[in-house]
Coordinates of N, CA and C and ligand atoms in Angstrom, one line a residue:
M458 N 59.9 77.9 48.8 CA 60.3 77.8 50.2 C 60.1 76.3 50.6
T459 N 61.0 75.7 51.3 CA 60.9 74.3 51.7 C 60.0 74.3 53.0
G460 N 59.6 73.1 53.4 CA 58.8 72.9 54.6 C 59.5 73.4 55.8
S461 N 60.9 73.1 55.9 CA 61.6 73.5 57.1 C 61.8 75.1 57.2
D462 N 62.0 75.7 55.9 CA 62.1 77.1 55.9 C 60.9 77.8 56.4
S463 N 59.7 77.2 56.1 CA 58.5 77.9 56.4 C 58.3 78.0 57.9
K464 N 59.0 77.2 58.7 CA 58.9 77.3 60.2 C 59.8 78.4 60.7
K465 N 60.7 78.9 59.9 CA 61.6 79.9 60.5 C 61.0 81.3 60.4
P466 N 61.3 82.2 61.3 CA 60.8 83.6 61.2 C 61.3 84.2 59.9
P467 N 60.6 85.2 59.3 CA 61.1 85.8 58.1 C 62.4 86.5 58.4
Q468 N 63.4 86.5 57.5 CA 64.7 87.1 57.7 C 64.5 88.6 58.1
G469 N 65.3 89.0 59.1 CA 65.3 90.4 59.6 C 64.2 90.7 60.6
S470 N 63.3 89.7 60.8 CA 62.2 90.0 61.8 C 62.8 89.8 63.2
A471 N 62.1 90.5 64.2 CA 62.6 90.4 65.6 C 62.5 89.0 66.1
P472 N 63.3 88.6 67.0 CA 63.2 87.2 67.6 C 61.8 87.2 68.4
A473 N 61.2 86.0 68.5 CA 60.0 85.9 69.2 C 60.1 86.3 70.6
Q474 N 59.1 87.0 71.1 CA 59.2 87.5 72.5 C 58.9 86.3 73.5
R475 N 59.7 86.3 74.6 CA 59.5 85.3 75.5 C 58.4 85.7 76.5
R476 N 57.5 84.7 76.9 CA 56.4 85.1 77.8 C 56.9 85.0 79.2
L477 N 56.4 86.0 80.0 CA 56.6 86.0 81.4 C 55.7 85.0 82.1
R478 N 56.3 84.0 82.8 CA 55.4 83.0 83.4 C 55.0 83.4 84.8
R479 N 55.8 84.1 85.5 CA 55.6 84.5 86.8 C 56.0 86.0 87.0
T480 N 55.5 86.6 88.0 CA 55.8 88.0 88.2 C 57.3 88.3 88.6
V481 N 57.9 89.4 88.1 CA 59.2 89.8 88.5 C 59.0 91.1 89.3
A482 N 59.4 91.1 90.6 CA 59.3 92.3 91.4 C 60.7 92.9 91.6
L483 N 60.8 94.1 91.1 CA 62.1 94.8 91.3 C 62.2 95.4 92.7
V484 N 63.3 95.1 93.4 CA 63.4 95.6 94.8 C 64.8 96.3 94.8
G485 N 65.0 97.1 95.8 CA 66.3 97.8 96.0 C 66.1 99.2 96.5
M486 N 67.2 99.9 96.7 CA 67.2 101.2 97.4 C 66.4 102.2 96.5
M487 N 66.0 103.3 97.1 CA 65.5 104.5 96.3 C 66.6 105.0 95.4
G488 N 66.3 105.2 94.1 CA 67.3 105.6 93.2 C 68.0 104.5 92.5
S489 N 67.7 103.2 92.9 CA 68.4 102.1 92.2 C 68.0 102.0 90.8
G490 N 66.8 102.5 90.5 CA 66.3 102.5 89.1 C 65.1 101.5 88.9
K491 N 64.4 101.1 90.0 CA 63.4 100.2 89.9 C 62.3 100.6 88.9
T492 N 61.9 101.9 89.0 CA 60.8 102.4 88.2 C 61.4 102.5 86.7
A493 N 62.5 103.2 86.6 CA 63.0 103.4 85.2 C 63.4 102.1 84.5
V494 N 64.1 101.2 85.2 CA 64.5 99.9 84.6 C 63.3 99.0 84.4
G495 N 62.4 99.0 85.4 CA 61.2 98.2 85.4 C 60.4 98.5 84.1
K496 N 60.2 99.8 83.8 CA 59.4 100.1 82.6 C 60.1 99.6 81.4
A497 N 61.4 99.8 81.3 CA 62.2 99.3 80.1 C 62.1 97.8 80.0
L498 N 62.2 97.1 81.1 CA 62.2 95.7 81.1 C 60.8 95.2 80.6
A499 N 59.8 95.8 81.2 CA 58.4 95.4 80.8 C 58.2 95.6 79.3
A500 N 58.7 96.7 78.8 CA 58.5 97.0 77.3 C 59.2 95.9 76.5
R501 N 60.4 95.5 77.0 CA 61.2 94.5 76.2 C 60.5 93.2 76.2
L502 N 59.8 92.9 77.3 CA 59.1 91.6 77.5 C 57.7 91.6 76.9
G503 N 57.2 92.8 76.5 CA 55.8 92.9 76.1 C 54.9 92.6 77.3
A504 N 55.4 92.9 78.5 CA 54.6 92.6 79.7 C 54.0 93.9 80.3
Q505 N 53.0 93.7 81.2 CA 52.5 94.9 81.8 C 53.4 95.4 82.9
F506 N 53.5 96.7 83.0 CA 54.4 97.3 84.1 C 53.5 97.9 85.2
L507 N 53.8 97.6 86.4 CA 53.1 98.2 87.5 C 54.1 98.7 88.5
D508 N 53.7 99.8 89.3 CA 54.6 100.4 90.2 C 53.8 100.6 91.5
S509 N 54.3 100.1 92.6 CA 53.5 100.1 93.8 C 53.4 101.6 94.3
D510 N 54.5 102.4 94.2 CA 54.4 103.8 94.7 C 53.3 104.5 93.9
A511 N 53.3 104.3 92.6 CA 52.3 105.0 91.7 C 50.9 104.6 92.1
A512 N 50.7 103.3 92.4 CA 49.4 102.7 92.7 C 48.9 103.2 94.0
I513 N 49.8 103.4 95.0 CA 49.4 104.0 96.3 C 49.0 105.4 96.1
E514 N 49.7 106.2 95.4 CA 49.4 107.6 95.1 C 48.0 107.7 94.4
E515 N 47.8 106.8 93.5 CA 46.5 106.8 92.8 C 45.4 106.5 93.7
A516 N 45.5 105.5 94.5 CA 44.4 105.0 95.4 C 44.2 106.1 96.5
A517 N 45.3 106.7 97.0 CA 45.1 107.7 98.0 C 44.8 109.1 97.5
K518 N 44.9 109.3 96.2 CA 44.8 110.6 95.6 C 45.6 111.6 96.4
A519 N 46.8 111.2 96.7 CA 47.8 112.1 97.4 C 49.2 111.6 97.0
T520 N 50.2 112.5 97.1 CA 51.6 112.0 96.8 C 52.1 111.3 98.1
I521 N 53.2 110.6 97.8 CA 53.8 109.9 99.0 C 54.3 110.8 100.1
P522 N 55.0 112.0 99.7 CA 55.3 112.9 100.8 C 54.1 113.4 101.6
E523 N 52.9 113.6 100.9 CA 51.7 114.0 101.6 C 51.2 112.9 102.5
I524 N 51.3 111.7 102.1 CA 50.8 110.5 102.9 C 51.7 110.4 104.2
F525 N 53.0 110.5 104.0 CA 53.9 110.4 105.1 C 53.6 111.6 106.1
A526 N 53.4 112.8 105.6 CA 53.2 113.9 106.4 C 51.9 113.9 107.2
R527 N 50.9 113.4 106.5 CA 49.5 113.4 107.1 C 49.3 112.2 108.0
D528 N 49.7 111.0 107.5 CA 49.3 109.8 108.2 C 50.5 109.0 108.9
G529 N 51.7 109.4 108.5 CA 52.9 108.7 109.1 C 53.4 107.5 108.3
E530 N 54.6 107.1 108.6 CA 55.2 106.0 107.8 C 54.5 104.6 108.0
S531 N 54.0 104.4 109.3 CA 53.5 103.0 109.5 C 52.1 102.9 108.7
F532 N 51.4 104.0 108.6 CA 50.1 104.0 107.8 C 50.5 103.7 106.3
F533 N 51.6 104.4 105.9 CA 52.0 104.2 104.5 C 52.4 102.7 104.3
R534 N 53.1 102.1 105.2 CA 53.6 100.7 105.1 C 52.4 99.7 105.0
D535 N 51.3 100.0 105.7 CA 50.2 99.2 105.7 C 49.5 99.3 104.3
R536 N 49.4 100.5 103.8 CA 48.8 100.7 102.5 C 49.7 100.1 101.4
E537 N 51.0 100.2 101.6 CA 51.9 99.6 100.6 C 51.7 98.1 100.5
A538 N 51.6 97.4 101.7 CA 51.4 96.0 101.7 C 50.1 95.6 101.0
E539 N 49.1 96.4 101.3 CA 47.8 96.1 100.6 C 47.9 96.2 99.1
V540 N 48.5 97.3 98.7 CA 48.6 97.5 97.2 C 49.5 96.4 96.6
I541 N 50.6 96.1 97.2 CA 51.5 95.0 96.7 C 50.7 93.7 96.6
A542 N 49.9 93.4 97.6 CA 49.1 92.1 97.5 C 48.2 92.2 96.4
R543 N 47.6 93.3 96.2 CA 46.6 93.5 95.1 C 47.3 93.4 93.7
L544 N 48.4 94.0 93.6 CA 49.1 94.0 92.3 C 49.7 92.7 91.9
L545 N 50.0 91.9 93.0 CA 50.5 90.5 92.7 C 49.4 89.5 92.5
S546 N 48.2 89.9 92.6 CA 47.1 88.9 92.6 C 46.7 88.6 91.1
G547 N 47.1 89.4 90.2 CA 46.7 89.2 88.8 C 47.7 88.4 88.0
P548 N 47.6 88.5 86.7 CA 48.5 87.7 85.8 C 50.0 88.3 86.0
P549 N 51.0 87.5 85.5 CA 52.4 87.9 85.7 C 52.7 89.3 85.1
V550 N 53.4 90.1 85.8 CA 53.7 91.5 85.4 C 55.2 91.8 85.9
V551 N 55.7 92.9 85.4 CA 56.9 93.5 86.0 C 56.4 94.5 87.0
L552 N 56.8 94.3 88.3 CA 56.3 95.2 89.4 C 57.5 95.9 90.0
S553 N 57.5 97.2 89.9 CA 58.5 98.0 90.7 C 57.9 98.3 92.0
T554 N 58.7 98.0 93.1 CA 58.2 98.2 94.4 C 58.8 99.5 95.0
G555 N 58.3 100.0 96.1 CA 59.0 101.1 96.7 C 60.2 100.6 97.5
G556 N 61.2 101.5 97.7 CA 62.5 101.1 98.3 C 62.4 100.4 99.6
G557 N 61.3 100.6 100.4 CA 61.3 100.0 101.7 C 60.4 98.7 101.7
A558 N 59.8 98.4 100.6 CA 58.8 97.3 100.6 C 59.4 96.0 101.0
F559 N 60.5 95.7 100.5 CA 61.1 94.4 100.6 C 61.6 94.1 102.1
M560 N 61.6 95.2 102.9 CA 62.0 95.0 104.3 C 60.9 94.2 105.1
A561 N 59.7 94.3 104.6 CA 58.6 93.6 105.4 C 58.4 92.2 105.0
D562 N 58.4 91.3 106.1 CA 58.2 89.8 105.8 C 57.0 89.6 104.9
R563 N 55.9 90.3 105.2 CA 54.6 90.0 104.4 C 54.8 90.3 103.0
N564 N 55.6 91.3 102.6 CA 55.8 91.6 101.2 C 56.8 90.6 100.6
R565 N 57.8 90.3 101.3 CA 58.8 89.3 100.8 C 58.0 88.0 100.5
E566 N 57.2 87.6 101.4 CA 56.4 86.3 101.2 C 55.5 86.4 100.1
A567 N 54.8 87.5 99.9 CA 53.8 87.7 98.8 C 54.6 87.6 97.5
I568 N 55.7 88.3 97.4 CA 56.5 88.3 96.2 C 57.0 86.9 95.8
A569 N 57.4 86.1 96.8 CA 57.9 84.8 96.6 C 56.8 83.9 96.1
R570 N 55.6 84.1 96.6 CA 54.4 83.3 96.2 C 54.1 83.6 94.7
A571 N 54.2 84.9 94.3 CA 53.8 85.3 92.9 C 54.9 85.1 91.9
G572 N 56.1 85.0 92.3 CA 57.2 84.9 91.3 C 58.6 85.1 92.0
V573 N 59.3 86.1 91.6 CA 60.7 86.3 92.1 C 61.0 87.8 92.3
A574 N 61.8 88.0 93.3 CA 62.4 89.4 93.5 C 63.7 89.5 92.8
L575 N 63.8 90.7 92.1 CA 65.1 91.0 91.4 C 65.7 92.2 92.1
W576 N 66.8 92.1 92.7 CA 67.4 93.2 93.4 C 68.3 94.0 92.5
L577 N 67.9 95.3 92.3 CA 68.7 96.2 91.5 C 69.7 96.9 92.5
D578 N 70.9 96.5 92.3 CA 72.0 96.8 93.3 C 72.9 97.9 92.8
A579 N 72.7 99.1 93.4 CA 73.6 100.2 93.0 C 74.4 100.7 94.2
D580 N 75.6 101.2 94.0 CA 76.4 101.6 95.1 C 76.0 102.9 95.7
L581 N 76.4 103.2 96.9 CA 75.9 104.4 97.6 C 76.1 105.7 96.8
D582 N 77.3 105.9 96.3 CA 77.6 107.1 95.5 C 76.6 107.3 94.4
T583 N 76.4 106.2 93.6 CA 75.5 106.3 92.5 C 74.1 106.6 93.0
L584 N 73.6 106.0 94.1 CA 72.3 106.3 94.6 C 72.2 107.7 94.9
W585 N 73.2 108.3 95.6 CA 73.1 109.7 96.1 C 73.1 110.6 94.9
E586 N 73.9 110.3 93.8 CA 73.8 111.2 92.6 C 72.4 111.2 92.0
R587 N 71.7 110.0 92.1 CA 70.4 110.0 91.5 C 69.3 110.6 92.3
V588 N 69.5 110.6 93.6 CA 68.3 111.1 94.4 C 68.5 112.5 95.0
R589 N 69.8 113.0 94.9 CA 70.1 114.3 95.6 C 69.3 115.5 95.1
H590 N 68.9 115.4 93.8 CA 68.3 116.6 93.2 C 66.8 116.6 93.4
K591 N 66.2 115.5 93.9 CA 64.7 115.5 94.0 C 64.3 115.4 95.5
D592 N 63.2 116.1 95.8 CA 62.7 116.3 97.1 C 61.5 115.3 97.4
S593 N 61.3 114.3 96.5 CA 60.1 113.5 96.6 C 60.2 112.3 97.5
R594 N 61.4 112.2 98.2 CA 61.5 111.0 99.1 C 61.5 111.4 100.6
P595 N 60.4 111.2 101.3 CA 60.3 111.8 102.6 C 61.3 111.3 103.6
L596 N 61.8 110.1 103.4 CA 62.8 109.6 104.4 C 64.1 110.4 104.3
L597 N 64.3 111.1 103.2 CA 65.6 111.8 103.1 C 65.4 113.3 103.5
R598 N 64.3 113.7 104.0 CA 64.1 115.1 104.5 C 64.6 115.2 105.9
T599 N 65.9 115.1 106.0 CA 66.6 115.2 107.3 C 67.7 116.3 107.1
S600 N 68.4 116.6 108.2 CA 69.4 117.7 108.2 C 70.6 117.2 107.4
D601 N 70.7 115.8 107.3 CA 71.9 115.2 106.6 C 71.4 114.1 105.7
P602 N 70.8 114.5 104.6 CA 70.2 113.4 103.7 C 71.2 112.4 103.2
K603 N 72.4 112.8 103.0 CA 73.4 111.8 102.5 C 73.7 110.8 103.6
G604 N 73.9 111.3 104.8 CA 74.2 110.4 105.9 C 73.0 109.5 106.2
T605 N 71.8 110.0 106.0 CA 70.5 109.2 106.2 C 70.5 108.1 105.1
L606 N 70.8 108.5 103.9 CA 70.8 107.5 102.8 C 71.8 106.4 103.1
A607 N 73.0 106.7 103.7 CA 74.0 105.7 104.0 C 73.5 104.8 105.1
E608 N 72.8 105.4 106.1 CA 72.3 104.5 107.2 C 71.3 103.5 106.7
I609 N 70.3 104.1 105.8 CA 69.3 103.2 105.3 C 69.9 102.1 104.5
Y610 N 70.9 102.5 103.7 CA 71.6 101.5 102.8 C 72.2 100.4 103.6
E611 N 73.0 100.7 104.7 CA 73.6 99.7 105.5 C 72.6 98.8 106.1
R612 N 71.5 99.3 106.6 CA 70.5 98.5 107.2 C 69.8 97.6 106.2
R613 N 69.6 98.1 105.0 CA 68.7 97.3 104.1 C 69.5 96.3 103.2
V614 N 70.7 96.6 102.9 CA 71.4 95.7 102.0 C 71.4 94.2 102.4
P615 N 71.5 93.9 103.7 CA 71.5 92.4 104.0 C 70.1 91.8 103.7
V616 N 69.0 92.6 103.7 CA 67.7 92.1 103.4 C 67.5 92.0 101.8
Y617 N 68.0 93.0 101.1 CA 67.9 92.9 99.6 C 68.7 91.7 99.1
R618 N 69.7 91.3 99.8 CA 70.5 90.1 99.4 C 69.6 88.8 99.4
L619 N 68.5 88.9 100.1 CA 67.6 87.7 100.1 C 66.8 87.5 98.8
A620 N 66.9 88.5 97.9 CA 66.2 88.4 96.7 C 66.7 87.3 95.8
G621 N 65.8 86.6 95.1 CA 66.2 85.4 94.3 C 67.2 85.8 93.1
L622 N 67.1 87.0 92.6 CA 67.9 87.4 91.5 C 68.6 88.8 91.8
H623 N 69.7 89.0 91.2 CA 70.6 90.1 91.5 C 71.1 90.7 90.2
V624 N 70.9 92.0 90.1 CA 71.5 92.7 88.9 C 72.2 94.0 89.4
R625 N 73.4 94.2 89.0 CA 74.1 95.4 89.4 C 73.6 96.6 88.5
S626 N 73.4 97.7 89.1 CA 73.0 98.9 88.4 C 74.3 99.8 88.4
E627 N 75.1 99.7 87.4 CA 76.4 100.4 87.4 C 76.2 101.9 87.0
P628 N 77.1 102.8 87.5 CA 76.9 104.2 87.2 C 77.0 104.5 85.7
G629 N 77.9 103.8 85.0 CA 78.1 104.2 83.6 C 77.1 103.4 82.7
C630 N 76.1 102.8 83.2 CA 75.3 101.9 82.4 C 73.9 102.6 82.3
S631 N 73.4 102.6 81.0 CA 72.1 103.3 80.8 C 71.0 102.5 81.4
V632 N 69.8 103.1 81.4 CA 68.6 102.3 81.8 C 68.4 101.1 80.9
E633 N 68.5 101.3 79.6 CA 68.3 100.2 78.6 C 69.3 99.1 78.8
E634 N 70.6 99.5 79.1 CA 71.6 98.5 79.3 C 71.4 97.7 80.6
T635 N 70.9 98.4 81.6 CA 70.6 97.7 82.8 C 69.4 96.7 82.6
A636 N 68.4 97.2 81.8 CA 67.3 96.3 81.5 C 67.8 95.1 80.7
S637 N 68.7 95.3 79.8 CA 69.3 94.1 79.1 C 69.9 93.1 80.1
R638 N 70.7 93.7 81.0 CA 71.3 92.8 82.0 C 70.2 92.0 82.8
A639 N 69.1 92.7 83.2 CA 68.1 92.1 83.9 C 67.4 90.9 83.1
L640 N 67.3 91.2 81.8 CA 66.8 90.2 80.9 C 67.7 89.0 80.8
S641 N 69.0 89.2 80.8 CA 69.9 88.0 80.7 C 69.8 87.2 82.0
V642 N 69.6 87.9 83.1 CA 69.5 87.2 84.4 C 68.2 86.4 84.4
L643 N 67.1 87.0 83.9 CA 65.8 86.3 83.9 C 65.9 85.1 83.0
A644 N 66.7 85.2 82.0 CA 66.8 84.0 81.0 C 67.4 82.8 81.7
T645 N 68.0 83.0 82.9 CA 68.5 81.8 83.6 C 67.4 81.1 84.4
R646 N 66.2 81.7 84.3 CA 65.1 81.1 85.1 C 63.9 80.8 84.3
P647 N 63.9 79.6 83.6 CA 62.8 79.2 82.8 C 61.5 79.1 83.5
D648 N 61.6 79.0 84.8 CA 60.3 78.9 85.6 C 59.6 80.3 85.6
I649 N 60.4 81.4 85.4 CA 59.9 82.7 85.4 C 59.7 83.2 84.0
L650 N 60.7 83.0 83.1 CA 60.6 83.5 81.8 C 60.7 82.3 80.8
E651 N 59.7 82.2 80.0 CA 59.6 81.1 79.0 C 60.9 80.9 78.2
S652 N 61.4 79.7 78.0 CA 62.6 79.5 77.2 C 62.3 79.8 75.7
P653 N 63.3 80.2 74.9 CA 63.0 80.5 73.5 C 62.5 79.2 72.8
Ligands
ATP900 N1 70.8 102.7 85.0 C1 70.5 104.0 85.1 N2 71.2 104.9 84.4 C2 71.0 106.2 84.4 N3 70.0 106.8 85.2 C3 69.3 106.0 85.9 C4 69.5 104.6 85.9 N4 68.6 104.0 86.7 C5 67.8 105.1 87.2 N5 68.3 106.2 86.7 C6 67.7 107.6 87.0 O1 67.8 107.7 88.4 C7 66.6 108.3 88.9 C8 66.0 107.5 89.9 O2 65.5 106.2 89.3 P1 64.1 105.6 89.7 O3 63.1 106.6 90.0 O4 63.8 104.6 88.6 O5 64.5 104.8 91.1 P2 63.6 103.9 92.0 O6 64.5 102.8 92.4 O7 62.3 103.7 91.4 O8 63.4 104.8 93.3 P3 62.2 104.8 94.4 O9 62.5 103.7 95.4 O10 62.3 106.1 95.2 O11 60.9 104.7 93.7 C9 65.7 108.6 87.7 O12 65.9 109.9 87.3 C10 66.3 107.6 86.6 O13 66.1 108.1 85.3
SKM901 O1 63.0 103.6 100.5 C1 61.9 103.9 101.0 O2 61.5 103.5 102.1 C2 60.9 104.6 100.1 C3 61.1 104.6 98.8 C4 60.1 105.1 97.8 O3 60.1 104.3 96.7 C5 58.8 105.3 98.4 O4 58.1 104.1 98.6 C6 58.9 106.0 99.8 O5 59.4 107.3 99.6 C7 59.7 105.2 100.8
MG902 MG1 60.3 104.0 91.9

């Protein structure tokens, strides 16, 4: 083997993993795939995956619907902001946020200080197909959940557009494919993801 060959990875080995320099926070509507795609993205990066909804439930020892029912939405939003600040205070991670988290100035500012927000952008029909069979989202417990989802969508999309990075979550695209798209978008940001 020549000196220059010895610097190359062995043939057939996986390409070297790129290091996450700063945190990537996935933001977007409920059902956009923040949890599912966030996990896949973290696995691809060899990075830690955190989920603010899961962390709130763990700290409260209660489910999100239970917290909403017992303490109300504004209590939930305060706990959410505390948890997000805590999860952003450590080393760089992939953080999936709750669907409403990016609406709050305090969370947008905290995310910008720690890294970058990546908006997972799915259309309304796709979102509805993904959330309609589950009863775990208290904001959709109305007499017209589809109409409520549409109202929330219209109100929030202008704020999600403020995210530094944008990835479409297409209906025909698997979780892994969407994670690959997210990876390509991150590759345009060497301040966030180390260059090869
Ligand atoms: N790209 C995708 N292709 C197929 N199914 C997906 C995709 N993204 C998400 N899903 C499915 O849609 C459902 C909702 O996704 P997920 O829970 O990840 O959304 P979320 O953005 O984390 O929602 P929430 O804000 O309520 O936490 C899950 O069952 C997930 O497997
Ligand atoms: O869109 C929202 O406001 C929410 C989405 C979920 O991730 C949870 O954070 C909670 O159900 C509220
Ligand atoms: Mg989630």
